Every structure is written in structure tokens, then in C-alpha cells.
Short mmCIF file of C-alpha atoms and ligand atoms in Angstrom, two decimals:
data_model
loop_
_atom_site.label_atom_id
_atom_site.label_comp_id
_atom_site.label_asym_id
_atom_site.label_seq_id
_atom_site.Cartn_x
_atom_site.Cartn_y
_atom_site.Cartn_z
CA MET A 1 33.39 -0.24 36.12
CA THR A 2 33.70 -2.77 38.94
CA ARG A 3 31.20 -5.59 39.21
CA GLY A 4 31.19 -8.84 41.16
CA THR A 5 32.65 -10.60 38.14
CA GLY A 6 35.55 -8.16 37.80
CA ARG A 7 36.38 -5.16 35.68
CA ARG A 8 34.75 -4.97 32.27
CA THR A 9 34.01 -2.41 29.58
CA PRO A 10 30.75 -2.49 27.63
CA ILE A 11 31.48 -3.34 24.00
CA ARG A 12 29.83 -0.12 22.82
CA THR A 13 32.37 1.83 24.92
CA LEU A 14 35.28 -0.45 23.98
CA LEU A 15 34.73 0.27 20.30
CA THR A 16 35.19 4.00 20.91
CA ILE A 17 38.74 3.54 22.27
CA ALA A 18 41.03 4.97 19.58
CA LYS A 19 44.35 4.31 21.32
CA ALA A 20 46.21 1.00 21.16
CA ASP A 21 47.83 -0.91 24.04
CA GLU A 22 45.19 -0.30 26.68
CA ALA A 23 44.47 -3.26 28.92
CA VAL A 24 40.82 -4.29 28.48
CA VAL A 25 38.32 -6.81 29.79
CA ALA A 26 35.35 -7.72 27.63
CA THR A 27 32.47 -9.95 28.69
CA GLY A 28 29.61 -11.29 26.63
CA TRP A 29 28.39 -14.17 24.53
CA VAL A 30 30.01 -15.76 21.50
CA LYS A 31 28.42 -14.71 18.22
CA THR A 32 30.92 -16.54 16.01
CA SER A 33 34.19 -18.38 16.48
CA ARG A 34 36.71 -19.57 13.91
CA PHE A 35 39.74 -21.71 14.66
CA SER A 36 42.81 -22.27 12.50
CA LYS A 37 46.32 -23.57 12.89
CA ASN A 38 48.04 -20.29 13.69
CA VAL A 39 45.37 -18.01 15.03
CA SER A 40 41.71 -18.06 16.10
CA PHE A 41 39.01 -15.43 16.13
CA MET A 42 35.93 -14.97 18.24
CA HIS A 43 33.25 -12.28 18.05
CA LEU A 44 31.49 -11.24 21.27
CA TYR A 45 28.28 -9.30 21.81
CA ASP A 46 26.91 -7.95 25.09
CA GLY A 47 23.72 -6.11 24.03
CA SER A 48 25.23 -2.63 24.20
CA THR A 49 25.55 -2.25 20.41
CA THR A 50 24.71 -3.93 17.10
CA LYS A 51 28.44 -4.52 16.69
CA THR A 52 30.67 -7.26 18.06
CA VAL A 53 34.21 -7.05 19.33
CA GLN A 54 36.82 -9.31 17.74
CA VAL A 55 39.01 -11.31 20.12
CA VAL A 56 42.19 -12.82 18.69
CA LEU A 57 43.44 -16.00 20.33
CA THR A 58 46.57 -18.10 19.97
CA PRO A 59 46.43 -21.87 19.37
CA GLU A 60 47.78 -22.44 22.91
CA GLN A 61 44.92 -20.43 24.40
CA THR A 62 42.23 -22.25 22.47
CA GLU A 63 43.68 -25.75 22.57
CA ALA A 64 41.75 -26.91 25.60
CA LEU A 65 38.77 -24.60 25.07
CA GLN A 66 37.97 -24.98 21.38
CA SER A 67 34.95 -27.23 21.92
CA ARG A 68 33.60 -24.80 24.54
CA LEU A 69 34.00 -21.53 22.61
CA VAL A 70 30.82 -22.12 20.64
CA VAL A 71 27.94 -19.86 19.64
CA GLY A 72 26.03 -18.71 22.72
CA ALA A 73 28.73 -19.50 25.29
CA CYS A 74 29.28 -16.84 27.94
CA VAL A 75 32.91 -15.73 28.19
CA ARG A 76 35.30 -13.19 29.65
CA ALA A 77 38.28 -12.08 27.57
CA THR A 78 41.21 -10.22 29.10
CA GLY A 79 43.86 -8.67 26.90
CA LYS A 80 45.22 -5.68 25.03
CA TRP A 81 43.45 -3.29 22.70
CA VAL A 82 45.46 -3.45 19.47
CA VAL A 83 45.18 -2.14 15.91
CA SER A 84 43.54 -4.81 13.77
CA PRO A 85 45.54 -5.79 10.70
CA ALA A 86 42.39 -7.06 8.98
CA LYS A 87 39.50 -5.28 7.38
CA GLY A 88 36.21 -5.21 9.31
CA GLN A 89 37.36 -3.50 12.49
CA ALA A 90 39.87 -0.80 13.43
CA PHE A 91 40.86 -2.41 16.72
CA GLU A 92 40.60 -5.83 18.30
CA ILE A 93 41.49 -7.57 21.54
CA ALA A 94 44.71 -9.57 21.58
CA ALA A 95 43.73 -11.94 24.35
CA ASP A 96 45.98 -12.71 27.31
CA SER A 97 43.40 -15.06 28.73
CA ILE A 98 39.98 -16.35 27.94
CA GLU A 99 37.55 -17.85 30.41
CA VAL A 100 34.28 -19.70 29.76
CA LEU A 101 31.72 -18.61 32.35
CA GLY A 102 28.73 -20.43 30.89
CA ASP A 103 28.86 -23.42 28.55
CA VAL A 104 26.42 -24.20 25.76
CA ASP A 105 25.48 -27.61 24.45
CA ALA A 106 25.86 -26.66 20.80
CA SER A 107 23.85 -29.63 19.55
CA ALA A 108 20.82 -28.55 21.62
CA TYR A 109 21.06 -24.72 21.48
CA PRO A 110 17.75 -23.52 19.98
CA ILE A 111 19.21 -20.38 18.39
CA GLN A 112 20.62 -21.85 15.21
CA LYS A 113 21.01 -20.44 11.76
CA LYS A 114 18.52 -22.87 10.25
CA ASP A 115 15.19 -21.63 11.64
CA THR A 116 15.10 -17.97 12.46
CA SER A 117 11.50 -17.20 11.43
CA PHE A 118 9.77 -14.84 13.84
CA GLU A 119 7.05 -17.47 14.35
CA TYR A 120 9.64 -19.98 15.55
CA LEU A 121 11.44 -17.41 17.69
CA ARG A 122 8.15 -16.62 19.49
CA THR A 123 8.15 -20.19 20.80
CA ILE A 124 11.53 -19.48 22.42
CA ALA A 125 10.86 -15.94 23.60
CA HIS A 126 13.29 -16.47 26.49
CA LEU A 127 16.17 -16.86 24.02
CA ARG A 128 15.13 -14.78 21.00
CA THR A 129 16.62 -11.75 22.79
CA ARG A 130 20.01 -13.05 21.64
CA THR A 131 19.29 -12.54 17.94
CA ASN A 132 20.23 -9.37 16.03
CA THR A 133 16.62 -8.41 15.34
CA PHE A 134 15.44 -8.64 18.93
CA GLN A 135 18.58 -6.96 20.26
CA SER A 136 17.73 -3.97 18.06
CA VAL A 137 13.99 -4.08 18.79
CA PHE A 138 14.49 -3.97 22.54
CA ARG A 139 17.18 -1.30 22.44
CA VAL A 140 14.77 0.86 20.42
CA ARG A 141 11.91 0.03 22.82
CA ASN A 142 14.09 1.26 25.67
CA ALA A 143 15.10 4.43 23.80
CA LEU A 144 11.52 5.24 22.80
CA SER A 145 10.36 4.99 26.44
CA TRP A 146 13.19 7.22 27.55
CA GLN A 147 12.50 9.84 24.86
CA ILE A 148 8.80 9.85 25.72
CA HIS A 149 9.52 10.65 29.35
CA LYS A 150 12.11 13.23 28.29
CA PHE A 151 9.59 14.95 26.00
CA PHE A 152 7.03 15.38 28.76
CA GLN A 153 9.46 16.12 31.57
CA GLU A 154 11.08 18.91 29.52
CA ARG A 155 7.62 20.42 29.04
CA GLN A 156 6.66 20.31 32.73
CA PHE A 157 4.13 17.49 32.42
CA LEU A 158 3.74 15.41 35.59
CA TRP A 159 3.96 11.62 35.23
CA ILE A 160 1.01 10.13 37.09
CA HIS A 161 0.95 6.47 38.12
CA THR A 162 -2.66 5.59 37.47
CA PRO A 163 -3.97 2.31 38.91
CA ILE A 164 -3.77 -1.04 37.17
CA ILE A 165 -6.78 -2.40 39.08
CA SER A 166 -9.99 -0.61 38.25
CA THR A 167 -13.74 -0.88 38.67
CA ASN A 168 -14.50 1.26 35.58
CA ASP A 169 -14.41 0.30 31.95
CA ALA A 170 -13.15 3.72 30.85
CA GLU A 171 -13.76 3.09 27.17
CA GLY A 172 -17.16 1.50 27.75
CA ALA A 173 -16.29 -1.12 25.16
CA GLY A 174 -16.68 -4.10 27.48
CA GLU A 175 -13.30 -5.57 26.55
CA CYS A 176 -12.08 -6.06 30.11
CA PHE A 177 -10.26 -8.77 32.00
CA GLY A 178 -12.12 -9.37 35.26
CA LEU A 179 -10.24 -10.13 38.45
CA ALA A 180 -11.13 -13.22 40.47
CA HIS A 181 -10.09 -13.94 44.04
CA GLY A 182 -10.90 -16.41 46.80
CA LYS A 183 -13.70 -18.93 46.43
CA PRO A 184 -16.63 -18.58 44.03
CA GLY A 185 -19.37 -16.71 45.84
CA ASP A 186 -17.03 -14.69 48.08
CA PRO A 187 -18.04 -11.01 48.19
CA PRO A 188 -16.06 -8.85 45.73
CA PHE A 189 -12.71 -7.89 47.25
CA PHE A 190 -13.04 -4.25 46.17
CA GLY A 191 -16.76 -3.99 46.92
CA ALA A 192 -17.52 -4.06 43.21
CA PRO A 193 -16.39 -6.31 40.38
CA ALA A 194 -12.84 -5.28 39.47
CA MET A 195 -10.82 -5.58 36.29
CA LEU A 196 -7.44 -4.75 34.79
CA THR A 197 -7.49 -1.20 33.50
CA VAL A 198 -8.20 -0.52 29.81
CA SER A 199 -6.99 3.09 30.11
CA GLY A 200 -5.71 5.47 32.78
CA GLN A 201 -7.54 8.40 31.24
CA LEU A 202 -10.38 8.95 33.70
CA ASN A 203 -7.95 8.84 36.61
CA VAL A 204 -5.41 11.08 34.94
CA GLU A 205 -8.12 13.67 34.17
CA CYS A 206 -8.46 14.19 37.94
CA PHE A 207 -4.78 15.07 38.08
CA ALA A 208 -4.97 17.27 34.98
CA GLU A 209 -7.62 19.38 36.72
CA ALA A 210 -5.11 20.08 39.50
CA PHE A 211 -1.70 20.02 37.78
CA THR A 212 -2.78 21.27 34.30
CA ASP A 213 -0.46 19.09 32.16
CA VAL A 214 -0.01 15.41 33.05
CA TYR A 215 0.54 11.99 31.47
CA THR A 216 0.35 8.30 32.26
CA PHE A 217 2.66 5.73 30.73
CA GLY A 218 2.02 2.15 31.72
CA PRO A 219 0.49 -1.19 30.84
CA THR A 220 -3.14 -1.47 29.78
CA PHE A 221 -5.22 -4.56 29.12
CA ARG A 222 -7.88 -5.43 26.56
CA ALA A 223 -9.68 -8.69 26.13
CA GLU A 224 -10.33 -8.11 22.44
CA ASN A 225 -10.46 -11.47 20.83
CA SER A 226 -9.06 -10.04 17.64
CA ASN A 227 -6.13 -12.22 16.74
CA THR A 228 -4.42 -9.60 14.59
CA ALA A 229 -0.85 -8.45 14.11
CA ARG A 230 -1.71 -5.12 15.77
CA HIS A 231 -3.62 -6.17 18.91
CA ALA A 232 -2.19 -7.47 22.16
CA ALA A 233 -4.07 -8.28 25.37
CA GLU A 234 -1.40 -6.39 27.33
CA PHE A 235 0.15 -3.30 25.77
CA TRP A 236 1.62 -0.01 26.93
CA MET A 237 -0.15 3.26 26.44
CA ILE A 238 0.98 6.88 26.81
CA GLU A 239 -1.89 9.18 27.74
CA PRO A 240 -1.19 12.90 28.10
CA GLU A 241 -4.02 15.13 29.35
CA ILE A 242 -3.89 18.92 29.04
CA CYS A 243 -6.11 21.68 30.44
CA PHE A 244 -7.17 24.97 28.86
CA ALA A 245 -7.11 23.05 25.59
CA ASP A 246 -9.44 22.15 22.74
CA LEU A 247 -9.19 19.57 19.95
CA ASP A 248 -6.76 21.75 17.96
CA ASP A 249 -4.41 21.87 20.95
CA VAL A 250 -4.63 18.10 21.41
CA ILE A 251 -3.77 17.56 17.73
CA ALA A 252 -0.87 20.04 17.90
CA LEU A 253 0.52 18.24 20.95
CA ALA A 254 0.14 14.82 19.32
CA GLN A 255 1.98 15.91 16.18
CA ASP A 256 4.79 17.61 18.10
CA PHE A 257 5.09 14.58 20.38
CA ILE A 258 5.35 12.02 17.56
CA GLN A 259 7.80 14.16 15.62
CA VAL A 260 10.15 15.08 18.47
CA VAL A 261 10.13 11.65 20.09
CA GLY A 262 10.46 9.84 16.75
CA ARG A 263 13.48 11.87 15.62
CA ALA A 264 15.20 11.62 19.01
CA THR A 265 14.75 7.83 19.09
CA ILE A 266 16.24 7.45 15.61
CA ALA A 267 19.19 9.64 16.65
CA GLN A 268 19.74 7.63 19.83
CA CYS A 269 19.63 4.27 18.02
CA ALA A 270 21.15 5.13 14.63
CA GLU A 271 22.87 1.73 14.30
CA ASP A 272 19.69 -0.15 15.08
CA PHE A 273 17.77 1.78 12.44
CA GLU A 274 20.48 0.94 9.90
CA PHE A 275 19.85 -2.68 10.79
CA PHE A 276 16.07 -2.32 10.32
CA ASP A 277 16.59 -0.63 6.94
CA ALA A 278 18.80 -3.46 5.71
CA ARG A 279 17.21 -6.50 7.30
CA ILE A 280 13.58 -5.77 8.17
CA ALA A 281 12.28 -3.16 5.70
CA GLN A 282 14.91 -4.13 3.12
CA ASP A 283 14.85 -0.55 1.90
CA LYS A 284 17.89 1.55 2.63
CA GLU A 285 15.77 4.69 2.56
CA PHE A 286 13.20 3.35 5.03
CA THR A 287 14.34 5.38 8.06
CA ASN A 288 15.09 8.42 5.92
CA LYS A 289 11.50 8.27 4.69
CA THR A 290 10.30 8.16 8.31
CA LEU A 291 12.49 11.17 9.11
CA ALA A 292 11.05 13.07 6.13
CA ILE A 293 7.52 12.33 7.37
CA LEU A 294 8.54 13.54 10.84
CA ASP A 295 9.62 16.87 9.37
CA ARG A 296 6.38 17.92 7.73
CA PRO A 297 2.92 18.64 9.13
CA PHE A 298 0.54 15.68 9.21
CA ALA A 299 -2.62 15.80 7.11
CA ARG A 300 -5.94 16.49 8.82
CA ILE A 301 -9.46 15.67 7.61
CA THR A 302 -12.87 15.17 9.14
CA TYR A 303 -14.53 11.78 9.35
CA ALA A 304 -17.08 12.94 6.74
CA GLU A 305 -14.25 13.88 4.36
CA ALA A 306 -12.60 10.51 5.00
CA GLN A 307 -15.84 8.75 4.05
CA ASP A 308 -16.02 10.75 0.81
CA ILE A 309 -12.44 9.90 -0.10
CA LEU A 310 -13.11 6.21 0.52
CA LEU A 311 -16.37 6.21 -1.44
CA LYS A 312 -14.77 7.98 -4.41
CA SER A 313 -11.60 5.86 -4.32
CA GLY A 314 -13.11 3.16 -6.52
CA LYS A 315 -11.28 0.63 -4.35
CA LYS A 316 -12.87 -2.70 -3.48
CA PHE A 317 -12.85 -3.06 0.30
CA GLU A 318 -13.74 -6.21 2.17
CA PHE A 319 -16.03 -4.14 4.43
CA PRO A 320 -18.29 -1.76 2.52
CA ILE A 321 -18.14 1.93 3.35
CA GLY A 322 -21.31 3.76 4.12
CA HIS A 323 -21.87 6.91 6.10
CA GLY A 324 -22.17 5.88 9.71
CA THR A 325 -20.47 2.50 9.51
CA SER A 326 -17.24 2.40 11.43
CA MET A 327 -13.90 2.50 9.66
CA GLN A 328 -12.02 -0.76 9.42
CA SER A 329 -8.28 -1.20 9.41
CA GLU A 330 -8.26 -1.57 5.60
CA HIS A 331 -9.93 1.87 5.25
CA GLU A 332 -7.52 3.46 7.73
CA ARG A 333 -4.56 2.02 5.92
CA PHE A 334 -5.83 3.14 2.53
CA LEU A 335 -6.13 6.73 3.78
CA ALA A 336 -2.66 6.86 5.35
CA GLU A 337 -0.78 4.59 2.97
CA GLU A 338 -2.23 5.29 -0.44
CA TYR A 339 -4.15 8.54 -0.28
CA PHE A 340 -2.07 10.77 2.02
CA LYS A 341 1.13 8.69 1.91
CA GLY A 342 1.79 9.70 5.49
CA PRO A 343 0.11 10.22 8.86
CA VAL A 344 -3.38 11.72 8.87
CA PHE A 345 -5.54 12.97 11.72
CA VAL A 346 -9.20 12.10 11.22
CA THR A 347 -11.52 14.25 13.35
CA ASN A 348 -15.16 14.66 14.34
CA TYR A 349 -16.31 11.06 14.34
CA PRO A 350 -19.99 10.16 14.69
CA ARG A 351 -20.95 10.26 18.36
CA VAL A 352 -22.32 6.72 18.27
CA GLN A 353 -18.91 5.26 17.37
CA LYS A 354 -17.02 6.85 20.23
CA ALA A 355 -16.73 6.87 24.04
CA PHE A 356 -19.07 8.77 26.39
CA TYR A 357 -16.47 11.29 27.58
CA MET A 358 -15.81 12.95 24.21
CA ARG A 359 -17.05 16.49 23.70
CA LEU A 360 -20.25 16.72 21.70
CA ASP A 361 -19.96 19.00 18.65
CA ASP A 362 -22.61 21.59 17.82
CA GLY A 363 -25.38 19.74 16.05
CA GLY A 364 -25.04 16.79 18.38
CA GLU A 365 -24.12 14.18 15.74
CA THR A 366 -20.34 14.17 16.00
CA VAL A 367 -17.73 14.49 18.75
CA SER A 368 -14.42 16.39 18.99
CA ALA A 369 -12.40 13.23 18.66
CA THR A 370 -9.37 12.37 16.59
CA ASP A 371 -7.54 9.25 15.50
CA LEU A 372 -4.05 9.44 14.01
CA LEU A 373 -3.65 6.93 11.18
CA VAL A 374 -0.23 5.97 9.83
CA PRO A 375 0.89 3.89 6.85
CA ARG A 376 1.14 0.10 7.35
CA ILE A 377 -0.41 0.22 10.84
CA GLY A 378 -3.62 2.26 10.78
CA GLU A 379 -4.63 3.84 14.10
CA ILE A 380 -1.78 4.60 16.49
CA ILE A 381 -3.44 7.38 18.48
CA GLY A 382 -6.98 7.88 19.73
CA GLY A 383 -7.85 11.11 21.51
CA SER A 384 -10.39 13.86 22.03
CA GLN A 385 -11.44 17.04 23.69
CA ARG A 386 -13.38 15.95 26.77
CA GLU A 387 -17.00 16.80 27.54
CA ASP A 388 -16.56 19.46 30.21
CA ARG A 389 -20.29 20.34 30.54
CA LEU A 390 -21.92 18.38 33.36
CA ASP A 391 -25.42 18.18 31.84
CA VAL A 392 -24.14 17.07 28.44
CA LEU A 393 -21.87 14.45 30.02
CA GLN A 394 -24.79 13.07 32.06
CA GLU A 395 -26.85 12.90 28.87
CA GLN A 396 -24.03 11.00 27.12
CA LEU A 397 -24.07 8.38 29.89
CA ARG A 398 -27.85 8.17 29.71
CA VAL A 399 -28.07 7.58 25.96
CA ARG A 400 -25.56 4.74 26.35
CA ASN A 401 -27.52 3.15 29.19
CA MET A 402 -24.51 3.62 31.44
CA PRO A 403 -25.25 4.15 35.16
CA GLU A 404 -24.10 7.45 36.66
CA ALA A 405 -23.24 6.08 40.10
CA PRO A 406 -19.79 4.56 39.36
CA TYR A 407 -18.76 7.84 37.67
CA TRP A 408 -19.79 10.16 40.55
CA TRP A 409 -16.18 11.27 41.07
CA TYR A 410 -15.61 11.80 37.34
CA LEU A 411 -18.77 13.92 37.17
CA ASP A 412 -17.50 15.92 40.20
CA LEU A 413 -14.69 17.23 37.99
CA ARG A 414 -17.43 18.99 35.98
CA ARG A 415 -19.11 20.24 39.16
CA TYR A 416 -16.06 21.88 40.69
CA GLY A 417 -13.96 24.14 38.50
CA THR A 418 -14.54 22.42 35.18
CA VAL A 419 -12.18 23.40 32.38
CA PRO A 420 -11.88 22.80 28.65
CA HIS A 421 -9.39 19.93 28.38
CA GLY A 422 -8.39 16.95 26.32
CA GLY A 423 -5.78 14.34 25.61
CA PHE A 424 -4.90 11.27 23.65
CA GLY A 425 -3.60 7.72 23.99
CA LEU A 426 -0.69 6.45 21.92
CA GLY A 427 -0.29 2.71 21.50
CA PHE A 428 3.40 2.36 22.39
CA GLU A 429 3.91 -0.89 20.47
CA ARG A 430 2.18 0.47 17.37
CA MET A 431 4.60 3.39 17.29
CA LEU A 432 7.48 0.91 17.63
CA MET A 433 6.12 -1.15 14.73
CA TRP A 434 5.68 1.93 12.58
CA MET A 435 9.24 3.11 13.19
CA THR A 436 11.09 -0.21 12.95
CA GLY A 437 9.14 -1.85 10.13
CA MET A 438 8.36 -4.86 12.34
CA THR A 439 5.02 -6.21 11.16
CA ASN A 440 3.72 -8.13 14.17
CA ILE A 441 3.04 -6.63 17.59
CA ARG A 442 4.18 -9.94 19.13
CA ASP A 443 7.70 -9.12 17.98
CA VAL A 444 8.04 -5.75 19.71
CA ILE A 445 6.86 -6.89 23.19
CA PRO A 446 9.27 -8.77 25.49
CA PHE A 447 6.73 -11.47 26.37
CA PRO A 448 3.54 -10.90 24.33
CA ARG A 449 0.08 -11.76 25.68
CA THR A 450 -2.39 -12.69 22.95
CA PRO A 451 -5.33 -15.12 22.81
CA GLY A 452 -3.97 -18.50 23.85
CA HIS A 453 -0.53 -17.18 24.78
CA ALA A 454 0.83 -16.12 28.15
CA ASP A 455 3.69 -18.57 28.42
CA PHE A 456 7.04 -17.33 29.70
O1 LIG B 501 -8.26 4.52 21.00
P1 LIG B 501 -8.09 3.98 22.38
O2 LIG B 501 -9.01 2.92 22.83
O3 LIG B 501 -8.15 5.26 23.33
C1 LIG B 501 -8.15 5.26 24.69
O4 LIG B 501 -7.96 4.31 25.42
C2 LIG B 501 -8.28 6.64 25.28
N1 LIG B 501 -8.61 6.52 26.71
C3 LIG B 501 -7.01 7.41 25.05
C4 LIG B 501 -7.05 8.82 25.58
O5 LIG B 501 -7.72 9.66 24.99
N2 LIG B 501 -6.41 9.10 26.68
O6 LIG B 501 -6.59 3.44 22.54
C5 LIG B 501 -5.49 4.29 22.31
C6 LIG B 501 -4.45 3.60 21.46
C7 LIG B 501 -4.94 3.16 20.09
O7 LIG B 501 -4.90 4.21 19.17
C8 LIG B 501 -3.95 2.06 19.75
O8 LIG B 501 -2.75 2.61 19.22
C9 LIG B 501 -3.64 1.46 21.10
O9 LIG B 501 -4.02 2.39 22.09
N3 LIG B 501 -4.35 0.20 21.31
C10 LIG B 501 -3.79 -1.02 21.26
N4 LIG B 501 -2.52 -1.39 21.03
C11 LIG B 501 -2.24 -2.71 21.04
N5 LIG B 501 -3.15 -3.67 21.31
C12 LIG B 501 -4.44 -3.33 21.56
N6 LIG B 501 -5.34 -4.30 21.84
C13 LIG B 501 -4.81 -1.96 21.54
N7 LIG B 501 -5.96 -1.29 21.73
C14 LIG B 501 -5.66 0.02 21.59
MG1 LIG B 502 -9.32 4.09 19.30
#
């Protein structure tokens, strides 16, 4: 591969070369260096793999450079691919030359062995990418995005780019970031107060009713002031929407999606998952347990059944359970973690707890909604069959004191060729947390936005 800086081979590719004596160029950053009288060693990483490549240097080569070949320095090594006499690697680079492209002041470099807590690393989010954990996290984040697109593209779903700027609070939860412009008192730029989108669902439904199977995958924004390990103000959501479908079809799609995408991501990033097993979960069976879960059907219960299980559990919860009160994270986690020991779809929630667009069940008390709860995290998916009957949908707006006018176009979908349809939203970061064992959403987002934090 030719780049402006000269020929180089990614370390991941280098390590697959099984033939000695090839001329190679490796570029990257120093992970470790060790100097002795007769020979010196340096390990380089470049982000392409969890592994490093060993570069062997002679005393002559390092004489003038020793103080510069320190952790974090950016270098280019040119040499020969040779069989390594030592344990630890099959091959190594016998360097002909070594060049320092970017120096590091070792006494000031913030990535040191002494403080590597995730809390500390969040304060240097621009540099934490250089640590083993974040290298693995962001490789898996990349792979998961790729596998998600692959899943839908292979099934003829269209990817729809729904808008980021919106004038509708799709979820009706009032957790929006408003947009300001110009001077106070200026008329609204968009004719109505605008905000950052909380969901692309209402927009993507318009496309579903023309293209049948569609999805959005993009950033969404919520001004929830909940300072928890599972909430971010800016997160990514995947929202498929399918026509000629009821709640059972939505649940079948959600299960297939999680299972296929989860297995493919683990296969693509096998090394990274080995790292998570050893260093994050500290359980060498952690990923194997995930794979086992991904091979069997998920449990499914109604909200009423969930309430019964919780009431009969004899467990002391911080928030009491009563029929009608909404489930808290502790209840969700109990169901997935302790009771089902795996993912569980909870269905048919009370109407009053859910959004206006969900299909009203016979009896009028519950809606055809589902949340998927998983161990350690709680809710990772929220979805439903949509209310496709115009009069019922209008009534659902009315009982919530929501005006019809801003939704005229959404109601039109029920006026012209309405169809049974539904979909769900997966919290991308929550899936990442569930799979990697990372416990804080701030540590699976490149530059997390949470109350008080939008630096970097
Ligand atoms: O359950 P929610 O609010 O559902 C919707 O937005 C629907 N419009 C989805 C649909 O049917 N198309 O959000 C969906 C998921 C949640 O289950 C959760 O995983 C994630 O989005 N989520 C968050 N993730 C991180 N930080 C937050 N503040 C989140 N709020 C929701
Ligand atoms: Mg939800």
C-alpha cells in the first residue's frame, strides 16, 4: 500500500506473513521498548490488531535514538521479516533502519501505567484511544456497525437517513434538546420550535409505507438528566420498521437481528473478545456464555406476568412493585439476570406507560409493545406494533393532550393505504456494553455527552 509517508503494511497483515526474508515497513506507536548492551527490542501497535509487532534493533541503531524510542512515540521501522528465536512471536522485524516521526515527552505523557482507571481516562478522552481497552472497544464498535448494516442490506431493507433536526418529540416524553439561533426574540428559524431528534421512527414509518422494510441508524439525543451508567445525551439508535407485520413479527426480527449481528461481531473481532474475557469480565467463559445465549430463543412474557414474577420474588427492591407502576432498572435486571438468566421480551405494557403511536390491544388497557431486557443492562430494545387505525390513533393523541396539527402528515399514513406495521429501536451503545462487559456507557462512546460533559 502506498501512502504519502511511504510503503507500509498494517500490523494485522504483517503478522500473517509466514515466510521469512521479506522486506517490510511497519509504522505505528511504541508500546514498549527495552534496551540492552547487545540488542534492543521495541513493540509497535497501529490499531489494526490487539497484537504488537516486535522490532529488533542493534546497539548502533539505537545509540542516538534511545531517549526518543519511548512509550507513545510514533515511528517507522524498515527491515526484514525474520523467524524470531524467542518465545512470544513466530516472526519479528530485524530492523535496517528506524525513524522517529513523532516524539513524546515521556515525563509529561498522560498515558502512564500508574493511573489507568476508566474515570481518569475519561478526562483524557483524546488519548485513551491508545490503551488496550479502548483499542478493542472501538474496533468492536466499528464491527458492530458494519454487521448491523450487513444484516439489513442482505435482507433488502433500505437504509433511510432520517433528519437530525426535528419539530416533533416522537416519544412524547419531553426530553428534548431545543435549538437556539440568532438573537432572543427572533422568529423560529423553522417556523416552529425545533429540537435535536429523539428518534427517527415517525419519519422512517413514512418510508416503510412505501418501501416495506426500512431502517435508520444514526445519532439521537435525549436530555434525560439521569446521570446513570446506561444513559447518554447523545447515543446511536438502530430503528427498523417493517410492513405487513404484527408484534410477533417485530419480536422475531429483533431476536434474529441480535443473534445474527452478535455472533458475526464476535467472529469478526475474536481477539478483542478474548481481551474482554481476560481483562474486563475477568471470566474466560464470558464470550462463550454470550454465544450460548445467542443460540437459543429468548424468553417472552407479558407485562402482567412480569409483575407477578416480581411480586412473588420475595426480593426487596428500592422501588416498590405494584400493578401499574412502571418498571425500574432494578426490576428489569432482576428479570433478565436472576429469573430468566438471559434476554427476555416483555410485552403488552399498560397504555399509560407508553408512547401514543403503539397499537392499542383489545380491552384498551395495554398496547402491543415490547422491551427486550438483558442481564447487567436492562432494556436494550424498545419497540411495538404501530397503531394503524386512524380513529384510534387520534384518540391516543387526545387522551394525552397532544395536539393533532403537528402530526397531520403522520396521520395521513393512516388515511392513505394504511397497513399493519411495526418496528423497534436498539440502543447501539447498550448492545456494545452487553457484549463487551464494559459497565459504563461513557466508555463505549468516542466522546461521550452526559450532564456536565461535552468537552473534546
Ligand atoms: O425505548 P425507546 O425510547 O424507543 C424509541 O425511541 C422508539 N422510537 C424505538 C422504535 O420503536 N423505533 O429507545 C430505544 C432504545 C432503548 O431501548 C435504549 O436501548 C436506547 O434506545 N436508549 C438510550 N441509550 C442510551 N442513552 C439514552 N439516554 C437512551 N435512551 C434510550
Ligand atoms: Mg424504552
